[in-house]
């Protein structure tokens, strides 16, 4: 469930999404080809001679550089990350918004938020319940996007219909991100379970794609 919960889509800084990587390479002016599951950066436009070999390779999300021909491979990866991470924040934000909008939520901008060294963006997705007997019709789920693209969510009480839609949205995000989602239930969750006579779950649940 997504009620009384904090979720974290963990981002490994060494793992890169192909869609975002394409945009980063285009912005840097680097040429690339895709061969099967591999994404290969073939030209850096710096007069380097690679003799038909790649400069950087993305395989199963992991980026490596050609240490045989490149002495500054680590610097190139850092340069790529400097462009990739801001684009990855945009990708994470757009993914959250589109996934939740597809399930009936609306986007709420946080006008008072100012980016910090750790947090790139904060906003909420708003859902409305159709169930009779609820004191409120409007419910929010908060989101933080860190500078590396990690997504953190926060929710309190959600009616069953809003909770089900939020759960579907979270599942879709996990597919898009292709990364581990760690869910931590708040203390209020156990009180909710006891009050409604439901079966309790463990406090910490890890779901992998």
PDB file of C-alpha atoms in Angstrom:
ATOM      1  CA  UNK A   1       0.000   0.000   0.000  1.00  0.00           C
ATOM      2  CA  UNK A   2       1.039   3.663  -0.420  1.00  0.00           C
ATOM      3  CA  UNK A   3      -0.658   5.137   2.686  1.00  0.00           C
ATOM      4  CA  UNK A   4       1.365   6.217   5.737  1.00  0.00           C
ATOM      5  CA  UNK A   5       4.505   5.445   3.814  1.00  0.00           C
ATOM      6  CA  UNK A   6       7.824   6.862   2.709  1.00  0.00           C
ATOM      7  CA  UNK A   7       9.245   5.344  -0.489  1.00  0.00           C
ATOM      8  CA  UNK A   8      12.687   5.759  -1.963  1.00  0.00           C
ATOM      9  CA  UNK A   9      13.657   4.844  -5.513  1.00  0.00           C
ATOM     10  CA  UNK A  10      17.364   4.363  -4.906  1.00  0.00           C
ATOM     11  CA  UNK A  11      19.703   5.832  -7.532  1.00  0.00           C
ATOM     12  CA  UNK A  12      23.112   4.298  -8.125  1.00  0.00           C
ATOM     13  CA  UNK A  13      25.304   7.125  -9.575  1.00  0.00           C
ATOM     14  CA  UNK A  14      27.114   4.583 -11.771  1.00  0.00           C
ATOM     15  CA  UNK A  15      23.870   3.462 -13.421  1.00  0.00           C
ATOM     16  CA  UNK A  16      22.523   5.504 -16.334  1.00  0.00           C
ATOM     17  CA  UNK A  17      19.224   5.427 -18.186  1.00  0.00           C
ATOM     18  CA  UNK A  18      19.583   5.140 -21.979  1.00  0.00           C
ATOM     19  CA  UNK A  19      16.957   7.747 -22.770  1.00  0.00           C
ATOM     20  CA  UNK A  20      18.652  10.328 -20.551  1.00  0.00           C
ATOM     21  CA  UNK A  21      22.098   9.272 -21.766  1.00  0.00           C
ATOM     22  CA  UNK A  22      21.113  10.042 -25.372  1.00  0.00           C
ATOM     23  CA  UNK A  23      20.125  13.574 -24.379  1.00  0.00           C
ATOM     24  CA  UNK A  24      23.351  14.056 -22.404  1.00  0.00           C
ATOM     25  CA  UNK A  25      25.524  12.936 -25.332  1.00  0.00           C
ATOM     26  CA  UNK A  26      23.581  15.170 -27.732  1.00  0.00           C
ATOM     27  CA  UNK A  27      24.159  18.110 -25.407  1.00  0.00           C
ATOM     28  CA  UNK A  28      27.892  17.342 -25.205  1.00  0.00           C
ATOM     29  CA  UNK A  29      28.156  16.832 -28.955  1.00  0.00           C
ATOM     30  CA  UNK A  30      29.334  13.244 -28.549  1.00  0.00           C
ATOM     31  CA  UNK A  31      28.470  10.695 -31.232  1.00  0.00           C
ATOM     32  CA  UNK A  32      27.095   7.295 -30.280  1.00  0.00           C
ATOM     33  CA  UNK A  33      25.653   4.090 -31.680  1.00  0.00           C
ATOM     34  CA  UNK A  34      23.445   1.419 -30.156  1.00  0.00           C
ATOM     35  CA  UNK A  35      24.303  -2.214 -30.768  1.00  0.00           C
ATOM     36  CA  UNK A  36      21.841  -4.573 -29.198  1.00  0.00           C
ATOM     37  CA  UNK A  37      21.766  -3.821 -25.476  1.00  0.00           C
ATOM     38  CA  UNK A  38      25.000  -1.816 -25.628  1.00  0.00           C
ATOM     39  CA  UNK A  39      25.187   1.984 -25.932  1.00  0.00           C
ATOM     40  CA  UNK A  40      28.577   3.038 -27.319  1.00  0.00           C
ATOM     41  CA  UNK A  41      30.038   6.559 -27.405  1.00  0.00           C
ATOM     42  CA  UNK A  42      32.271   6.425 -30.484  1.00  0.00           C
ATOM     43  CA  UNK A  43      33.499  10.014 -30.985  1.00  0.00           C
ATOM     44  CA  UNK A  44      34.167  12.772 -28.464  1.00  0.00           C
ATOM     45  CA  UNK A  45      35.077  15.373 -31.129  1.00  0.00           C
ATOM     46  CA  UNK A  46      38.406  16.077 -29.457  1.00  0.00           C
ATOM     47  CA  UNK A  47      40.736  14.655 -32.078  1.00  0.00           C
ATOM     48  CA  UNK A  48      41.095  11.373 -30.252  1.00  0.00           C
ATOM     49  CA  UNK A  49      42.056   8.261 -32.232  1.00  0.00           C
ATOM     50  CA  UNK A  50      40.206   5.185 -31.060  1.00  0.00           C
ATOM     51  CA  UNK A  51      40.877   2.973 -34.094  1.00  0.00           C
ATOM     52  CA  UNK A  52      37.238   1.986 -34.383  1.00  0.00           C
ATOM     53  CA  UNK A  53      36.861   1.268 -30.668  1.00  0.00           C
ATOM     54  CA  UNK A  54      34.418   2.940 -28.285  1.00  0.00           C
ATOM     55  CA  UNK A  55      35.272   5.712 -25.813  1.00  0.00           C
ATOM     56  CA  UNK A  56      32.495   4.923 -23.325  1.00  0.00           C
ATOM     57  CA  UNK A  57      30.132   1.970 -23.115  1.00  0.00           C
ATOM     58  CA  UNK A  58      26.815   1.555 -21.360  1.00  0.00           C
ATOM     59  CA  UNK A  59      25.917  -2.084 -20.696  1.00  0.00           C
ATOM     60  CA  UNK A  60      22.957  -2.999 -18.484  1.00  0.00           C
ATOM     61  CA  UNK A  61      22.995   0.565 -17.143  1.00  0.00           C
ATOM     62  CA  UNK A  62      26.679   0.456 -16.143  1.00  0.00           C
ATOM     63  CA  UNK A  63      29.058   2.966 -17.759  1.00  0.00           C
ATOM     64  CA  UNK A  64      32.684   2.029 -18.406  1.00  0.00           C
ATOM     65  CA  UNK A  65      35.422   3.745 -20.423  1.00  0.00           C
ATOM     66  CA  UNK A  66      38.079   2.432 -22.788  1.00  0.00           C
ATOM     67  CA  UNK A  67      41.127   2.517 -20.543  1.00  0.00           C
ATOM     68  CA  UNK A  68      43.395   1.222 -23.332  1.00  0.00           C
ATOM     69  CA  UNK A  69      43.012   4.325 -25.530  1.00  0.00           C
ATOM     70  CA  UNK A  70      41.864   6.920 -23.017  1.00  0.00           C
ATOM     71  CA  UNK A  71      43.988   8.135 -20.135  1.00  0.00           C
ATOM     72  CA  UNK A  72      41.345  10.633 -19.003  1.00  0.00           C
ATOM     73  CA  UNK A  73      38.443   8.183 -18.998  1.00  0.00           C
ATOM     74  CA  UNK A  74      37.521   8.987 -15.403  1.00  0.00           C
ATOM     75  CA  UNK A  75      37.332  12.695 -16.253  1.00  0.00           C
ATOM     76  CA  UNK A  76      35.076  11.915 -19.222  1.00  0.00           C
ATOM     77  CA  UNK A  77      32.708   9.925 -17.021  1.00  0.00           C
ATOM     78  CA  UNK A  78      32.603  12.844 -14.562  1.00  0.00           C
ATOM     79  CA  UNK A  79      31.901  15.263 -17.413  1.00  0.00           C
ATOM     80  CA  UNK A  80      29.110  13.020 -18.650  1.00  0.00           C
ATOM     81  CA  UNK A  81      27.646  12.794 -15.140  1.00  0.00           C
ATOM     82  CA  UNK A  82      27.684  16.596 -14.775  1.00  0.00           C
ATOM     83  CA  UNK A  83      25.306  16.815 -17.749  1.00  0.00           C
ATOM     84  CA  UNK A  84      23.476  13.556 -17.079  1.00  0.00           C
ATOM     85  CA  UNK A  85      22.370  14.254 -13.501  1.00  0.00           C
ATOM     86  CA  UNK A  86      20.408  17.481 -14.227  1.00  0.00           C
ATOM     87  CA  UNK A  87      18.741  15.743 -17.164  1.00  0.00           C
ATOM     88  CA  UNK A  88      18.048  12.754 -14.935  1.00  0.00           C
ATOM     89  CA  UNK A  89      16.237  15.050 -12.485  1.00  0.00           C
ATOM     90  CA  UNK A  90      14.008  16.187 -15.351  1.00  0.00           C
ATOM     91  CA  UNK A  91      13.419  12.575 -16.361  1.00  0.00           C
ATOM     92  CA  UNK A  92      12.516  11.596 -12.785  1.00  0.00           C
ATOM     93  CA  UNK A  93      10.140  14.557 -12.403  1.00  0.00           C
ATOM     94  CA  UNK A  94       8.435  13.928 -15.748  1.00  0.00           C
ATOM     95  CA  UNK A  95       8.125  10.204 -14.982  1.00  0.00           C
ATOM     96  CA  UNK A  96       6.459  10.839 -11.621  1.00  0.00           C
ATOM     97  CA  UNK A  97       4.038  13.406 -13.020  1.00  0.00           C
ATOM     98  CA  UNK A  98       3.058  11.337 -16.073  1.00  0.00           C
ATOM     99  CA  UNK A  99       2.659   8.101 -14.063  1.00  0.00           C
ATOM    100  CA  UNK A 100       0.390   9.722 -11.497  1.00  0.00           C
ATOM    101  CA  UNK A 101      -1.570  11.784 -14.023  1.00  0.00           C
ATOM    102  CA  UNK A 102      -2.329   8.552 -15.887  1.00  0.00           C
ATOM    103  CA  UNK A 103      -4.126   7.396 -12.731  1.00  0.00           C
ATOM    104  CA  UNK A 104      -6.146  10.547 -12.158  1.00  0.00           C
ATOM    105  CA  UNK A 105      -3.787  12.652 -10.016  1.00  0.00           C
ATOM    106  CA  UNK A 106      -2.987  16.319 -10.641  1.00  0.00           C
ATOM    107  CA  UNK A 107       0.333  18.120 -10.219  1.00  0.00           C
ATOM    108  CA  UNK A 108       0.804  20.689  -7.449  1.00  0.00           C
ATOM    109  CA  UNK A 109       3.896  22.904  -7.619  1.00  0.00           C
ATOM    110  CA  UNK A 110       5.669  23.875  -4.403  1.00  0.00           C
ATOM    111  CA  UNK A 111       6.178  27.614  -4.952  1.00  0.00           C
ATOM    112  CA  UNK A 112       8.054  28.110  -1.670  1.00  0.00           C
ATOM    113  CA  UNK A 113      10.693  25.461  -2.394  1.00  0.00           C
ATOM    114  CA  UNK A 114      14.253  26.504  -3.169  1.00  0.00           C
ATOM    115  CA  UNK A 115      16.781  23.905  -4.395  1.00  0.00           C
ATOM    116  CA  UNK A 116      19.476  22.856  -1.938  1.00  0.00           C
ATOM    117  CA  UNK A 117      22.800  21.065  -2.313  1.00  0.00           C
ATOM    118  CA  UNK A 118      20.917  17.761  -1.966  1.00  0.00           C
ATOM    119  CA  UNK A 119      17.339  18.355  -3.149  1.00  0.00           C
ATOM    120  CA  UNK A 120      16.657  19.456  -6.736  1.00  0.00           C
ATOM    121  CA  UNK A 121      12.854  19.653  -6.607  1.00  0.00           C
ATOM    122  CA  UNK A 122       9.828  19.209  -4.342  1.00  0.00           C
ATOM    123  CA  UNK A 123       6.176  18.949  -5.379  1.00  0.00           C
ATOM    124  CA  UNK A 124       2.978  17.025  -4.694  1.00  0.00           C
ATOM    125  CA  UNK A 125       0.542  14.903  -6.655  1.00  0.00           C
ATOM    126  CA  UNK A 126      -3.083  15.374  -5.646  1.00  0.00           C
ATOM    127  CA  UNK A 127      -5.775  12.694  -5.746  1.00  0.00           C
ATOM    128  CA  UNK A 128      -9.517  12.890  -5.075  1.00  0.00           C
ATOM    129  CA  UNK A 129     -11.612  10.171  -3.501  1.00  0.00           C
ATOM    130  CA  UNK A 130     -14.999   9.104  -4.814  1.00  0.00           C
ATOM    131  CA  UNK A 131     -15.847   7.103  -1.709  1.00  0.00           C
ATOM    132  CA  UNK A 132     -18.759   8.212   0.473  1.00  0.00           C
ATOM    133  CA  UNK A 133     -18.162   8.801   4.151  1.00  0.00           C
ATOM    134  CA  UNK A 134     -14.675  10.304   3.850  1.00  0.00           C
ATOM    135  CA  UNK A 135     -14.187  13.571   5.738  1.00  0.00           C
ATOM    136  CA  UNK A 136     -11.933  14.942   3.004  1.00  0.00           C
ATOM    137  CA  UNK A 137     -12.056  14.505  -0.765  1.00  0.00           C
ATOM    138  CA  UNK A 138      -8.569  15.805  -1.537  1.00  0.00           C
ATOM    139  CA  UNK A 139      -5.316  13.996  -0.645  1.00  0.00           C
ATOM    140  CA  UNK A 140      -1.674  14.743  -1.411  1.00  0.00           C
ATOM    141  CA  UNK A 141       1.461  12.627  -1.882  1.00  0.00           C
ATOM    142  CA  UNK A 142       4.702  14.561  -1.505  1.00  0.00           C
ATOM    143  CA  UNK A 143       7.796  14.059  -3.660  1.00  0.00           C
ATOM    144  CA  UNK A 144      11.444  15.039  -3.319  1.00  0.00           C
ATOM    145  CA  UNK A 145      13.882  14.576  -6.189  1.00  0.00           C
ATOM    146  CA  UNK A 146      17.525  14.581  -5.188  1.00  0.00           C
ATOM    147  CA  UNK A 147      20.315  15.973  -7.358  1.00  0.00           C
ATOM    148  CA  UNK A 148      21.280  12.477  -8.584  1.00  0.00           C
ATOM    149  CA  UNK A 149      17.701  11.609  -9.606  1.00  0.00           C
ATOM    150  CA  UNK A 150      16.744   9.645  -6.483  1.00  0.00           C
ATOM    151  CA  UNK A 151      12.991   9.967  -5.837  1.00  0.00           C
ATOM    152  CA  UNK A 152      11.573  10.071  -2.295  1.00  0.00           C
ATOM    153  CA  UNK A 153       7.830  10.001  -1.609  1.00  0.00           C
ATOM    154  CA  UNK A 154       5.800  10.754   1.503  1.00  0.00           C
ATOM    155  CA  UNK A 155       2.137  10.010   2.202  1.00  0.00           C
ATOM    156  CA  UNK A 156      -0.257   9.949   5.143  1.00  0.00           C
ATOM    157  CA  UNK A 157      -3.811   8.630   5.202  1.00  0.00           C
ATOM    158  CA  UNK A 158      -5.238   7.796   1.773  1.00  0.00           C
ATOM    159  CA  UNK A 159      -8.743   6.394   1.128  1.00  0.00           C
ATOM    160  CA  UNK A 160      -8.835   2.990  -0.559  1.00  0.00           C
ATOM    161  CA  UNK A 161      -9.532   4.322  -4.067  1.00  0.00           C
ATOM    162  CA  UNK A 162      -6.776   6.955  -3.917  1.00  0.00           C
ATOM    163  CA  UNK A 163      -4.404   4.445  -2.324  1.00  0.00           C
ATOM    164  CA  UNK A 164      -5.026   1.887  -5.096  1.00  0.00           C
ATOM    165  CA  UNK A 165      -4.316   4.475  -7.795  1.00  0.00           C
ATOM    166  CA  UNK A 166      -1.172   5.603  -5.993  1.00  0.00           C
ATOM    167  CA  UNK A 167       0.008   1.998  -5.768  1.00  0.00           C
ATOM    168  CA  UNK A 168      -0.468   1.525  -9.531  1.00  0.00           C
ATOM    169  CA  UNK A 169       1.463   4.734 -10.174  1.00  0.00           C
ATOM    170  CA  UNK A 170       4.321   3.592  -7.930  1.00  0.00           C
ATOM    171  CA  UNK A 171       4.490   0.229  -9.695  1.00  0.00           C
ATOM    172  CA  UNK A 172       4.745   1.994 -13.045  1.00  0.00           C
ATOM    173  CA  UNK A 173       7.532   4.219 -11.727  1.00  0.00           C
ATOM    174  CA  UNK A 174       9.462   1.186 -10.611  1.00  0.00           C
ATOM    175  CA  UNK A 175       9.229  -0.202 -14.151  1.00  0.00           C
ATOM    176  CA  UNK A 176      10.376   3.111 -15.650  1.00  0.00           C
ATOM    177  CA  UNK A 177      13.284   3.562 -13.258  1.00  0.00           C
ATOM    178  CA  UNK A 178      14.294  -0.099 -13.281  1.00  0.00           C
ATOM    179  CA  UNK A 179      15.634   0.212  -9.783  1.00  0.00           C
ATOM    180  CA  UNK A 180      14.942  -0.981  -6.259  1.00  0.00           C
ATOM    181  CA  UNK A 181      12.094   0.693  -4.378  1.00  0.00           C
ATOM    182  CA  UNK A 182      12.368   0.724  -0.604  1.00  0.00           C
ATOM    183  CA  UNK A 183       9.158   1.356   1.341  1.00  0.00           C
ATOM    184  CA  UNK A 184       9.131   2.338   5.005  1.00  0.00           C
ATOM    185  CA  UNK A 185       5.844   2.404   6.880  1.00  0.00           C
ATOM    186  CA  UNK A 186       5.234   5.224   9.363  1.00  0.00           C
ATOM    187  CA  UNK A 187       4.127   4.545  12.974  1.00  0.00           C
ATOM    188  CA  UNK A 188       0.641   5.765  12.010  1.00  0.00           C
ATOM    189  CA  UNK A 189       0.338   2.802   9.655  1.00  0.00           C
ATOM    190  CA  UNK A 190       0.210   0.260  12.487  1.00  0.00           C
ATOM    191  CA  UNK A 191      -2.419   2.331  14.287  1.00  0.00           C
ATOM    192  CA  UNK A 192      -4.467   2.420  11.079  1.00  0.00           C
ATOM    193  CA  UNK A 193      -4.173  -1.352  10.696  1.00  0.00           C
ATOM    194  CA  UNK A 194      -5.282  -1.975  14.279  1.00  0.00           C
ATOM    195  CA  UNK A 195      -8.178   0.478  13.987  1.00  0.00           C
ATOM    196  CA  UNK A 196      -9.520  -1.180  10.845  1.00  0.00           C
ATOM    197  CA  UNK A 197      -8.792  -4.769  11.893  1.00  0.00           C
ATOM    198  CA  UNK A 198      -6.531  -5.413   8.897  1.00  0.00           C
ATOM    199  CA  UNK A 199      -3.550  -7.735   8.625  1.00  0.00           C
ATOM    200  CA  UNK A 200      -0.316  -5.938   9.376  1.00  0.00           C
ATOM    201  CA  UNK A 201       2.745  -6.024   7.132  1.00  0.00           C
ATOM    202  CA  UNK A 202       6.413  -5.781   7.976  1.00  0.00           C
ATOM    203  CA  UNK A 203       7.776  -2.306   8.613  1.00  0.00           C
ATOM    204  CA  UNK A 204      10.339  -2.410   5.827  1.00  0.00           C
ATOM    205  CA  UNK A 205       9.630  -3.902   2.445  1.00  0.00           C
ATOM    206  CA  UNK A 206      12.002  -4.018  -0.501  1.00  0.00           C
ATOM    207  CA  UNK A 207      10.460  -4.539  -3.939  1.00  0.00           C
ATOM    208  CA  UNK A 208      12.678  -5.292  -6.877  1.00  0.00           C
ATOM    209  CA  UNK A 209      11.699  -5.140 -10.484  1.00  0.00           C
TER     210      UNK A 209
END
